[in-house]
Short mmCIF file of C-alpha atoms in Angstrom, two decimals:
data_model
loop_
_atom_site.label_atom_id
_atom_site.label_comp_id
_atom_site.label_asym_id
_atom_site.label_seq_id
_atom_site.Cartn_x
_atom_site.Cartn_y
_atom_site.Cartn_z
CA MET A 1 0.00 0.00 0.00
CA HIS A 2 2.82 2.34 0.96
CA LEU A 3 4.27 2.04 -2.57
CA GLU A 4 0.88 2.77 -4.17
CA HIS A 5 0.63 5.99 -2.16
CA GLU A 6 4.10 7.03 -3.28
CA GLU A 7 3.19 6.28 -6.92
CA GLU A 8 -0.01 8.36 -6.55
CA ASP A 9 1.84 11.31 -5.00
CA TYR A 10 4.45 11.14 -7.74
CA ASN A 11 1.82 11.19 -10.51
CA LEU A 12 0.05 14.10 -8.78
CA SER A 13 3.29 16.10 -8.60
CA LEU A 14 3.89 15.50 -12.31
CA SER A 15 0.41 16.53 -13.44
CA LYS A 16 0.49 19.55 -11.09
CA PHE A 17 3.83 20.61 -12.58
CA GLU A 18 2.60 20.18 -16.15
CA SER A 19 -0.57 22.19 -15.56
CA MET A 20 1.61 24.93 -13.99
CA LEU A 21 3.66 25.11 -17.21
CA LYS A 22 0.46 25.44 -19.25
CA THR A 23 -1.14 28.16 -17.10
CA ASN A 24 2.01 30.09 -16.04
CA LYS A 25 0.80 29.98 -12.41
CA VAL A 26 3.51 29.21 -9.88
CA PHE A 27 2.82 26.29 -7.51
CA PHE A 28 4.98 25.33 -4.58
CA PHE A 29 6.75 21.94 -4.50
CA ASP A 30 9.12 20.61 -1.89
CA SER A 31 12.69 20.00 -3.06
CA GLU A 32 12.32 16.20 -3.22
CA GLU A 33 9.28 16.54 -5.49
CA PHE A 34 11.38 18.71 -7.78
CA GLU A 35 14.18 16.10 -7.80
CA GLU A 36 11.73 13.38 -8.83
CA ILE A 37 10.16 15.53 -11.54
CA ILE A 38 13.59 16.44 -12.99
CA LEU A 39 14.85 12.85 -12.98
CA HIS A 40 11.59 11.70 -14.59
CA TYR A 41 12.11 14.10 -17.50
CA LEU A 42 15.79 13.13 -17.81
CA ASP A 43 14.82 9.44 -18.01
CA MET A 44 12.27 10.31 -20.70
CA GLY A 45 15.00 12.16 -22.62
CA LYS A 46 13.09 15.49 -22.24
CA ALA A 47 16.11 17.61 -21.30
CA SER A 48 14.45 21.00 -21.84
CA LEU A 49 11.58 20.18 -19.42
CA ALA A 50 14.11 18.87 -16.89
CA LYS A 51 16.01 22.18 -17.13
CA LYS A 52 12.78 24.18 -16.61
CA ALA A 53 11.96 22.15 -13.52
CA LEU A 54 15.51 22.58 -12.19
CA LYS A 55 15.40 26.35 -12.67
CA LEU A 56 12.07 26.64 -10.79
CA GLY A 57 13.29 24.24 -8.14
CA LEU A 58 16.42 26.25 -7.41
CA GLU A 59 14.36 29.48 -7.28
CA GLN A 60 12.10 27.91 -4.64
CA HIS A 61 14.89 26.05 -2.76
CA PRO A 62 18.19 27.87 -3.38
CA LYS A 63 19.95 25.99 -0.57
CA SER A 64 18.86 22.43 -1.47
CA THR A 65 21.90 20.14 -1.84
CA GLY A 66 19.71 17.50 -3.51
CA LEU A 67 18.71 19.88 -6.29
CA LYS A 68 22.26 21.13 -6.73
CA LEU A 69 23.41 17.53 -7.13
CA VAL A 70 20.76 17.05 -9.80
CA GLN A 71 22.11 20.22 -11.41
CA VAL A 72 25.59 18.62 -11.37
CA GLU A 73 24.15 15.54 -13.09
CA MET A 74 22.66 17.72 -15.81
CA LEU A 75 25.92 19.64 -16.31
CA VAL A 76 27.75 16.31 -16.68
CA TYR A 77 25.02 15.16 -19.10
CA ASP A 78 25.76 18.31 -21.16
CA ASP A 79 29.53 17.65 -20.92
CA LYS A 80 30.08 20.83 -18.88
CA LEU A 81 32.52 19.01 -16.61
CA ASP A 82 34.45 22.02 -15.26
CA MET A 83 31.26 23.82 -14.18
CA ALA A 84 29.99 20.62 -12.59
CA GLU A 85 33.26 20.17 -10.68
CA LYS A 86 33.21 23.77 -9.42
CA LEU A 87 29.68 23.28 -8.09
CA LEU A 88 30.67 19.99 -6.42
CA ASN A 89 33.59 21.69 -4.66
CA GLU A 90 31.17 24.31 -3.27
CA LEU A 91 28.82 21.55 -2.06
CA TYR A 92 31.73 19.60 -0.52
CA ALA A 93 32.63 22.65 1.59
CA ILE A 94 29.09 22.58 3.03
CA GLU A 95 28.50 18.80 3.28
CA PRO A 96 31.84 16.91 3.34
CA THR A 97 30.16 13.61 4.28
CA ASN A 98 27.59 13.46 1.48
CA GLU A 99 28.41 10.29 -0.50
CA GLU A 100 26.55 11.60 -3.56
CA ILE A 101 29.22 14.34 -3.90
CA PHE A 102 31.98 11.72 -4.14
CA ILE A 103 29.93 9.63 -6.57
CA GLN A 104 29.37 12.60 -8.89
CA LYS A 105 33.04 13.63 -8.66
CA ALA A 106 34.00 10.06 -9.58
CA ASN A 107 31.64 10.24 -12.54
CA ILE A 108 33.44 13.37 -13.78
CA TYR A 109 36.88 11.74 -13.47
CA SER A 110 35.54 8.67 -15.24
CA LYS A 111 34.33 10.84 -18.12
CA ARG A 112 37.85 12.30 -18.33
CA ASP A 113 39.24 8.76 -18.52
CA ASN A 114 40.96 9.07 -15.14
CA HIS A 115 39.51 5.84 -13.77
CA GLU A 116 42.10 5.41 -10.98
CA LYS A 117 41.00 8.71 -9.44
CA ALA A 118 37.34 7.74 -9.92
CA VAL A 119 37.96 4.54 -7.89
CA GLU A 120 39.67 6.58 -5.13
CA LEU A 121 36.63 8.85 -4.86
CA LEU A 122 34.18 5.94 -4.88
CA GLU A 123 36.16 4.31 -2.07
CA GLU A 124 35.67 7.56 -0.12
CA ALA A 125 31.95 7.35 -0.86
CA LEU A 126 31.89 3.87 0.75
CA LYS A 127 32.68 5.51 4.11
CA PHE A 128 29.48 7.57 4.05
CA THR A 129 26.96 5.55 2.03
CA ASP A 130 24.05 3.34 3.07
CA ASP A 131 23.83 1.90 -0.43
CA PHE A 132 27.01 -0.18 -0.59
CA ALA A 133 25.74 -2.29 -3.49
CA ASP A 134 25.46 0.71 -5.78
CA VAL A 135 28.96 2.00 -4.96
CA TYR A 136 30.60 -1.43 -5.35
CA ASN A 137 28.85 -1.74 -8.71
CA LEU A 138 30.27 1.63 -9.81
CA ILE A 139 33.77 0.63 -8.65
CA GLY A 140 33.42 -2.62 -10.62
CA MET A 141 32.53 -0.63 -13.75
CA GLU A 142 35.60 1.63 -13.34
CA TYR A 143 37.85 -1.45 -13.12
CA LEU A 144 36.18 -2.79 -16.28
CA PHE A 145 37.11 0.46 -18.05
CA MET A 146 40.71 -0.10 -16.89
CA ASP A 147 40.63 -3.73 -18.16
CA ASN A 148 41.42 -4.89 -14.63
CA LEU A 149 39.00 -7.78 -14.62
CA GLU A 150 40.17 -9.38 -11.39
CA MET A 151 39.38 -6.23 -9.39
CA ALA A 152 36.16 -5.68 -11.34
CA LYS A 153 35.04 -9.21 -10.51
CA GLU A 154 35.89 -8.73 -6.82
CA ASN A 155 33.75 -5.58 -6.61
CA PHE A 156 30.78 -7.04 -8.47
CA ILE A 157 30.89 -9.98 -6.04
CA LYS A 158 30.85 -7.50 -3.10
CA CYS A 159 27.90 -5.76 -4.75
CA LEU A 160 26.00 -9.07 -4.89
CA GLU A 161 26.82 -9.76 -1.24
CA GLU A 162 25.04 -6.48 -0.43
CA ASP A 163 22.20 -6.87 -2.93
CA ILE A 164 21.68 -10.42 -4.13
CA ASN A 165 19.10 -9.34 -6.73
CA ASP A 166 21.34 -6.95 -8.68
CA GLN A 167 21.06 -8.60 -12.10
CA SER A 168 23.52 -6.39 -13.95
CA ALA A 169 26.20 -7.19 -11.34
CA LEU A 170 25.46 -10.90 -11.76
CA TYR A 171 25.93 -10.68 -15.54
CA ASN A 172 29.11 -8.66 -15.02
CA VAL A 173 30.60 -11.18 -12.58
CA VAL A 174 30.07 -13.99 -15.08
CA TYR A 175 31.50 -11.82 -17.87
CA CYS A 176 34.68 -11.25 -15.81
CA PHE A 177 35.08 -14.95 -15.00
CA GLU A 178 34.64 -15.87 -18.68
CA PHE A 179 37.00 -13.17 -19.91
CA LEU A 180 39.63 -14.47 -17.48
CA ASP A 181 39.08 -18.04 -18.76
CA GLN A 182 37.86 -19.10 -15.33
CA ASN A 183 34.81 -21.11 -16.38
CA ILE A 184 35.15 -23.72 -13.64
CA GLU A 185 35.55 -21.00 -10.98
CA ALA A 186 32.51 -19.23 -12.42
CA ILE A 187 30.44 -22.41 -12.07
CA GLU A 188 31.61 -22.80 -8.45
CA TYR A 189 30.75 -19.16 -7.70
CA LEU A 190 27.28 -19.57 -9.21
CA LYS A 191 26.69 -22.65 -7.03
CA THR A 192 27.25 -20.57 -3.89
CA TYR A 193 25.10 -17.78 -5.34
CA ILE A 194 22.28 -20.22 -6.14
CA ASP A 195 22.48 -21.60 -2.58
CA ARG A 196 21.62 -18.08 -1.40
CA ASN A 197 19.20 -17.27 -4.20
CA PRO A 198 17.78 -20.54 -5.62
CA TYR A 199 15.00 -18.83 -7.61
CA SER A 200 17.32 -16.75 -9.77
CA GLU A 201 16.57 -17.92 -13.29
CA ILE A 202 19.47 -15.79 -14.56
CA ALA A 203 21.97 -17.62 -12.34
CA TRP A 204 20.68 -21.00 -13.55
CA HIS A 205 20.80 -19.82 -17.17
CA GLN A 206 24.37 -18.52 -16.81
CA SER A 207 25.38 -21.82 -15.15
CA GLY A 208 23.93 -23.67 -18.12
CA ARG A 209 25.93 -21.53 -20.54
CA LEU A 210 29.13 -22.19 -18.60
CA TYR A 211 28.52 -25.95 -18.43
CA TYR A 212 27.85 -25.90 -22.18
CA GLY A 213 31.15 -24.05 -22.67
CA ILE A 214 33.10 -26.82 -20.92
CA LYS A 215 31.11 -29.48 -22.85
CA ASP A 216 29.31 -30.77 -19.72
CA TYR A 217 26.01 -31.05 -21.59
CA GLU A 218 24.18 -33.12 -18.93
CA ASN A 219 24.62 -30.39 -16.32
CA ALA A 220 23.91 -27.71 -18.90
CA VAL A 221 20.51 -29.29 -19.67
CA ARG A 222 19.76 -29.52 -15.94
CA ALA A 223 20.61 -25.86 -15.34
CA PHE A 224 18.57 -24.61 -18.33
CA GLU A 225 15.70 -26.79 -17.13
CA PHE A 226 15.69 -25.07 -13.72
CA ALA A 227 15.76 -21.67 -15.44
CA THR A 228 12.63 -22.64 -17.41
CA TYR A 229 10.87 -23.98 -14.29
CA ILE A 230 11.37 -20.61 -12.59
CA ASP A 231 10.38 -18.61 -15.67
CA GLU A 232 8.29 -20.63 -18.12
CA TYR A 233 8.59 -17.84 -20.71
CA PHE A 234 12.41 -17.78 -20.66
CA LEU A 235 13.02 -18.00 -24.40
CA GLY A 236 16.83 -18.02 -24.25
CA ALA A 237 16.88 -20.90 -21.75
CA PHE A 238 14.64 -23.07 -23.96
CA MET A 239 16.84 -22.28 -26.97
CA GLU A 240 20.09 -23.14 -25.16
CA LYS A 241 18.54 -26.26 -23.66
CA GLY A 242 17.72 -27.39 -27.20
CA LYS A 243 21.35 -26.91 -28.26
CA ALA A 244 22.64 -28.92 -25.25
CA LEU A 245 20.12 -31.72 -25.92
CA GLU A 246 21.28 -31.86 -29.54
CA ARG A 247 24.84 -32.36 -28.31
CA LEU A 248 23.58 -35.32 -26.24
CA LYS A 249 21.89 -36.68 -29.41
CA ARG A 250 18.51 -36.41 -27.64
CA TYR A 251 16.92 -35.05 -30.81
CA GLU A 252 13.23 -35.54 -29.86
CA ASP A 253 13.74 -33.60 -26.61
CA ALA A 254 15.69 -30.92 -28.47
CA ILE A 255 12.81 -30.51 -30.95
CA GLU A 256 10.40 -30.10 -28.04
CA SER A 257 12.61 -27.41 -26.51
CA TYR A 258 12.99 -25.49 -29.80
CA ASN A 259 9.24 -25.77 -30.43
CA ARG A 260 8.63 -24.15 -27.06
CA THR A 261 10.53 -21.06 -28.27
CA ILE A 262 8.41 -21.05 -31.41
CA GLU A 263 5.20 -21.16 -29.31
CA LEU A 264 6.42 -18.36 -27.03
CA ASP A 265 7.39 -15.91 -29.74
CA ASP A 266 7.38 -15.46 -33.49
CA PRO A 267 9.38 -18.39 -34.86
CA THR A 268 13.03 -17.45 -35.34
CA SER A 269 14.78 -18.79 -38.39
CA TYR A 270 17.44 -20.21 -36.05
CA ALA A 271 14.94 -22.35 -34.13
CA LEU A 272 13.30 -23.57 -37.35
CA LEU A 273 16.70 -24.49 -38.77
CA ARG A 274 17.68 -26.42 -35.63
CA VAL A 275 14.37 -28.35 -35.64
CA GLY A 276 15.01 -29.26 -39.29
CA LYS A 277 18.52 -30.49 -38.45
CA CYS A 278 17.15 -32.62 -35.57
CA TYR A 279 14.56 -34.22 -37.86
CA GLU A 280 17.28 -34.92 -40.42
CA LYS A 281 19.38 -36.64 -37.71
CA LEU A 282 16.29 -38.71 -36.78
CA GLY A 283 16.02 -39.77 -40.42
CA ASN A 284 12.69 -37.97 -40.88
CA LYS A 285 13.51 -36.36 -44.22
CA ALA A 286 10.03 -35.01 -44.95
CA GLU A 287 9.85 -33.07 -41.66
CA ALA A 288 13.46 -31.92 -42.03
CA LEU A 289 12.70 -30.44 -45.44
CA LYS A 290 9.51 -28.87 -44.20
CA TYR A 291 11.47 -26.99 -41.52
CA PHE A 292 14.33 -26.02 -43.84
CA ASN A 293 11.74 -24.52 -46.18
CA LYS A 294 10.12 -22.69 -43.27
CA THR A 295 13.57 -21.36 -42.33
CA VAL A 296 14.23 -19.72 -45.69
CA HIS A 297 10.66 -18.49 -45.86
CA GLU A 298 11.02 -16.88 -42.43
CA ASP A 299 14.38 -15.29 -43.21
CA PRO A 300 15.51 -15.43 -46.84
CA LEU A 301 18.74 -13.64 -45.84
CA LEU A 302 19.86 -16.33 -43.40
CA ASP A 303 22.49 -18.20 -45.39
CA LYS A 304 22.44 -21.18 -43.01
CA GLY A 305 18.87 -21.96 -44.12
CA TRP A 306 19.72 -22.12 -47.84
CA ILE A 307 22.88 -24.07 -47.07
CA ALA A 308 20.89 -26.58 -45.01
CA ILE A 309 18.43 -27.25 -47.87
CA THR A 310 21.20 -27.43 -50.47
CA ASP A 311 23.33 -29.78 -48.36
CA PHE A 312 20.27 -31.88 -47.62
CA TYR A 313 19.77 -32.55 -51.34
CA VAL A 314 23.50 -33.03 -51.91
CA ARG A 315 23.51 -35.78 -49.27
CA GLN A 316 20.55 -37.38 -51.08
CA LYS A 317 22.61 -37.09 -54.30
CA ASN A 318 19.68 -35.13 -55.75
CA PHE A 319 21.91 -32.60 -57.51
CA GLN A 320 19.12 -31.08 -59.68
CA LYS A 321 17.21 -30.02 -56.58
CA ALA A 322 20.39 -28.90 -54.80
CA LEU A 323 21.28 -26.73 -57.80
CA PHE A 324 17.76 -25.26 -57.90
CA TYR A 325 18.06 -24.09 -54.24
CA VAL A 326 21.61 -22.83 -54.47
CA ASN A 327 20.61 -20.78 -57.51
CA LYS A 328 17.72 -19.29 -55.52
CA ALA A 329 20.15 -18.42 -52.74
CA ILE A 330 22.58 -16.77 -55.16
CA ALA A 331 19.71 -14.72 -56.62
CA ILE A 332 19.17 -13.26 -53.12
CA ASP A 333 22.85 -12.76 -52.27
CA ASP A 334 25.30 -13.14 -55.13
CA GLN A 335 28.33 -12.25 -53.00
CA ASN A 336 28.09 -15.14 -50.56
CA ARG A 337 31.17 -17.36 -50.85
CA ALA A 338 29.46 -20.34 -49.16
CA TYR A 339 26.74 -20.30 -51.85
CA TRP A 340 29.29 -20.10 -54.68
CA LYS A 341 31.38 -22.94 -53.31
CA ARG A 342 28.30 -25.17 -53.16
CA TYR A 343 27.28 -24.05 -56.65
CA ALA A 344 30.73 -25.18 -57.82
CA THR A 345 30.68 -28.51 -55.95
CA ILE A 346 27.22 -29.41 -57.27
CA ASN A 347 28.09 -28.51 -60.85
CA LYS A 348 31.30 -30.53 -60.57
CA ALA A 349 29.29 -33.54 -59.33
CA MET A 350 27.06 -33.15 -62.41
CA ASN A 351 30.12 -32.86 -64.72
CA PHE A 352 29.33 -29.22 -65.60
CA TYR A 353 32.97 -28.13 -65.41
CA GLU A 354 32.67 -24.64 -66.88
CA GLU A 355 29.98 -23.76 -64.31
CA ALA A 356 32.03 -25.38 -61.54
CA GLU A 357 35.09 -23.30 -62.51
CA HIS A 358 32.94 -20.15 -62.43
CA GLY A 359 31.67 -21.09 -58.95
CA TYR A 360 35.11 -21.67 -57.44
CA ARG A 361 36.38 -18.45 -59.03
CA LYS A 362 33.50 -16.52 -57.43
CA ALA A 363 33.97 -18.22 -54.04
CA VAL A 364 37.60 -17.13 -53.95
CA GLU A 365 36.74 -13.66 -55.25
CA PHE A 366 34.32 -13.19 -52.31
CA GLY A 367 36.85 -14.26 -49.71
CA ASP A 368 36.84 -18.05 -49.44
CA GLY A 369 40.24 -18.61 -47.85
CA ASN A 370 40.23 -22.42 -47.84
CA LEU A 371 43.09 -24.15 -49.62
CA ASP A 372 40.78 -26.87 -50.96
CA THR A 373 38.67 -24.26 -52.79
CA TRP A 374 41.77 -23.00 -54.65
CA LEU A 375 42.88 -26.57 -55.45
CA PHE A 376 39.45 -27.63 -56.76
CA TRP A 377 39.43 -24.52 -58.94
CA VAL A 378 42.91 -25.22 -60.32
CA ASP A 379 42.19 -28.90 -60.96
CA ILE A 380 39.13 -27.93 -62.99
CA LEU A 381 41.12 -25.35 -64.98
CA GLN A 382 43.66 -28.09 -65.71
CA PHE A 383 40.87 -30.51 -66.70
CA LEU A 384 39.51 -27.85 -69.09
CA GLY A 385 43.02 -27.52 -70.60
CA GLU A 386 43.43 -23.94 -69.35
CA PHE A 387 47.02 -24.46 -68.21
CA ASP A 388 48.00 -20.77 -68.20
CA GLY A 389 44.95 -19.89 -66.12
CA ALA A 390 45.77 -22.75 -63.73
CA ILE A 391 49.39 -21.56 -63.32
CA GLN A 392 48.31 -17.93 -62.71
CA THR A 393 45.77 -19.09 -60.14
CA LEU A 394 48.37 -21.21 -58.31
CA LEU A 395 50.89 -18.36 -58.24
CA GLN A 396 48.15 -16.16 -56.75
CA ALA A 397 47.44 -18.89 -54.18
CA THR A 398 51.10 -18.98 -53.06
CA GLU A 399 50.59 -15.44 -51.64
CA PHE A 400 48.10 -16.95 -49.15
CA PHE A 401 49.77 -20.37 -48.76
CA PRO A 402 53.49 -19.75 -49.20
CA GLU A 403 54.86 -23.17 -48.15
CA GLU A 404 52.23 -25.57 -49.45
CA TYR A 405 53.39 -28.80 -51.11
CA GLN A 406 50.03 -29.33 -52.88
CA ILE A 407 50.52 -26.07 -54.76
CA GLU A 408 54.18 -26.81 -55.59
CA TYR A 409 53.46 -30.30 -57.00
CA ARG A 410 50.72 -28.83 -59.20
CA LEU A 411 52.99 -26.01 -60.44
CA ALA A 412 55.70 -28.55 -61.22
CA GLY A 413 53.23 -30.71 -63.19
CA LEU A 414 51.83 -27.77 -65.15
CA TYR A 415 55.25 -26.32 -66.07
CA PHE A 416 56.52 -29.74 -67.20
CA THR A 417 53.30 -30.16 -69.23
CA GLN A 418 54.12 -26.85 -70.94
CA SER A 419 57.72 -28.02 -71.55
CA ASP A 420 59.15 -25.37 -69.20
CA ASP A 421 61.53 -27.82 -67.54
CA LYS A 422 63.51 -25.17 -65.66
CA LYS A 423 60.48 -23.89 -63.76
CA GLY A 424 59.10 -27.42 -63.47
CA THR A 425 62.28 -28.63 -61.77
CA PHE A 426 62.34 -25.58 -59.47
CA HIS A 427 58.80 -26.27 -58.19
CA LEU A 428 59.37 -30.03 -58.02
CA SER A 429 62.37 -29.51 -55.75
CA ASN A 430 60.27 -27.16 -53.56
CA ALA A 431 57.53 -29.77 -53.35
CA LEU A 432 59.89 -32.63 -52.47
CA ARG A 433 61.53 -30.47 -49.80
CA LEU A 434 58.15 -29.59 -48.27
CA ASN A 435 56.63 -33.07 -48.35
CA PHE A 436 58.54 -35.93 -49.93
CA ASN A 437 56.08 -38.62 -48.78
CA ASN A 438 53.18 -37.07 -50.70
CA ARG A 439 55.04 -37.05 -54.03
CA PHE A 440 52.26 -39.28 -55.45
CA VAL A 441 50.09 -36.15 -55.81
CA LEU A 442 52.12 -35.58 -58.97
CA GLU A 443 51.44 -39.12 -60.23
CA GLU A 444 47.74 -38.78 -59.53
CA LEU A 445 47.25 -35.43 -61.29
CA PHE A 446 49.95 -35.61 -63.99
CA PRO A 447 50.58 -39.32 -64.85
CA THR A 448 52.46 -38.51 -68.07
CA VAL A 449 54.78 -36.05 -66.30
CA TRP A 450 55.33 -38.60 -63.51
CA SER A 451 56.40 -41.31 -65.94
CA ARG A 452 59.09 -39.13 -67.59
CA LYS A 453 62.56 -40.50 -67.05
CA LYS A 454 63.97 -37.09 -66.21
CA VAL A 455 61.37 -36.52 -63.46
CA GLN A 456 61.86 -40.00 -61.97
CA ASN A 457 65.65 -39.54 -61.93
CA TYR A 458 65.25 -36.20 -60.16
CA ILE A 459 63.00 -37.76 -57.49
CA LYS A 460 65.45 -40.68 -56.97
CA LYS A 461 68.36 -38.26 -56.71
CA TYR A 462 66.39 -36.30 -54.10
CA GLU A 463 65.62 -39.47 -52.16
CA ASN A 464 69.30 -40.39 -51.96
#
C-alpha cells in the first residue's frame, strides 16, 4: 500500500507541474518533489523540461543540496565538466560527508578517462553511504574500463553480497570470469550464489551456458531446465537447452525445446533451422525439409537456411534439386562465398565443369580462404586444358599459402606439361623439400609427367 501511495503522490506532482507550465501559475513543490520531476524528464529524454523544472526548483529552494546535485548531473550530461566540478567543490565545503558528492566527482573523473582517481573517490563514498551495493557496482565498472577484470570481478561480487538481486552485477561477474578463462571457478561461484538465491533464473541460465562451454552437456541441460521452471517464458533458456540436448543426441527432446521457443514468440529462423537439423538426424527427411523450407521463408537472408536445404539434397545425391536451391540463394545474395562454393561442388558432381570453374572463381573472389577451394578450382582449370589460367591461379594462391606442397606439385606438373623444364624442376624440388612422402600427388594429377625418365631420376636423386 505504501508504494501505491508514493506512486499516486508522484503522478500528482507531475500533473500539477505540467498544468503549472500550461497556465504560467507558480505552484509550490518541496525539493524532493522537484528532484523526482527532474529525474523523470531526464529518463524520458526530455532535457528541456528537466532544465525548466531545475530552474524553478532552485528558485524555490536555493539551498537544497539535492537539487544542486541534480544540477551537477545535468551539467555532466551536457559535458560541462568544469562547471559541474566547481559546483561539487562548493557543495563539498558545506557537506563533506555526502556520499553523492563523491559519486558525482568520480563520474566526472571517469568521463575524463581518469579511472584510478574515480575509484579513489568511490572508495571515499563507501565511508558515508548506506547503499554499498550501488557504490561497489560503480567501482566494478571503473575497473572494467581499466581492463582490470580481477578487481572488477571482486567488486561485483561484493555488490551481490550487499544486494543479491542486482542482475547487472550478476551478468558482469560472469562476464569477468569468462573473460579471465575461469569457467570452472565461475560455475563454483554460481553454485554458492544459487544456494543463497535458488530462484534466480538468470543464475541457472548462466550456469547452463558455462557448463555448455566446458562441454558438460548433462549439467547444462539440468541448469537450463531449472531456469525454465522458474520462468516458463524464458526464451533463451529453452533455446540453449535445445542446443545442449542436440549435443547429447537427444533429438526428440531438443525438438520439443525449440518448439517451445516457437510457441512463445514469433518463430526465429534459427529455431526452425535447428528443428530441421534434428529431424534430419532422426532420419525424418520429410519433416526436415519442411522446416528447412520454413527457415528460408522466415528469413531469406539467413544463409544457413539455404545451405541446409542445399546440403540436404547433396547428401541425397539429388543434384538437380540442390542446384535449384543454391541458384535461388545466389539470386538473393550473389556475394556469398558459401553459396558459390556449393554451386561449384554441385556442378562438378554433375560434370558441368565450366559452371564449376565459375563457382570456385567466385567463391575465392568473395573471400573463401580455404586451400581446398583453390585446389578444386585449379584442378578444374587443368581438366579444361586452361594451363596458363591454372598456373596464374596457383601463383596467386602462393601469396596466401606460401609453403604448401600441394601447390608446388601442381605447379611442377603444369610447367613440365608446358615443356618449361627449368620452372618445373624448381617447383618439383620445392615440393619434395616440403613433403617428400606425398610425391604421389604428382602421379595422380599428372601421370604422363610422372612417368618421364627425367622426373623420376630427379625424385630418386632427391631421395638419396
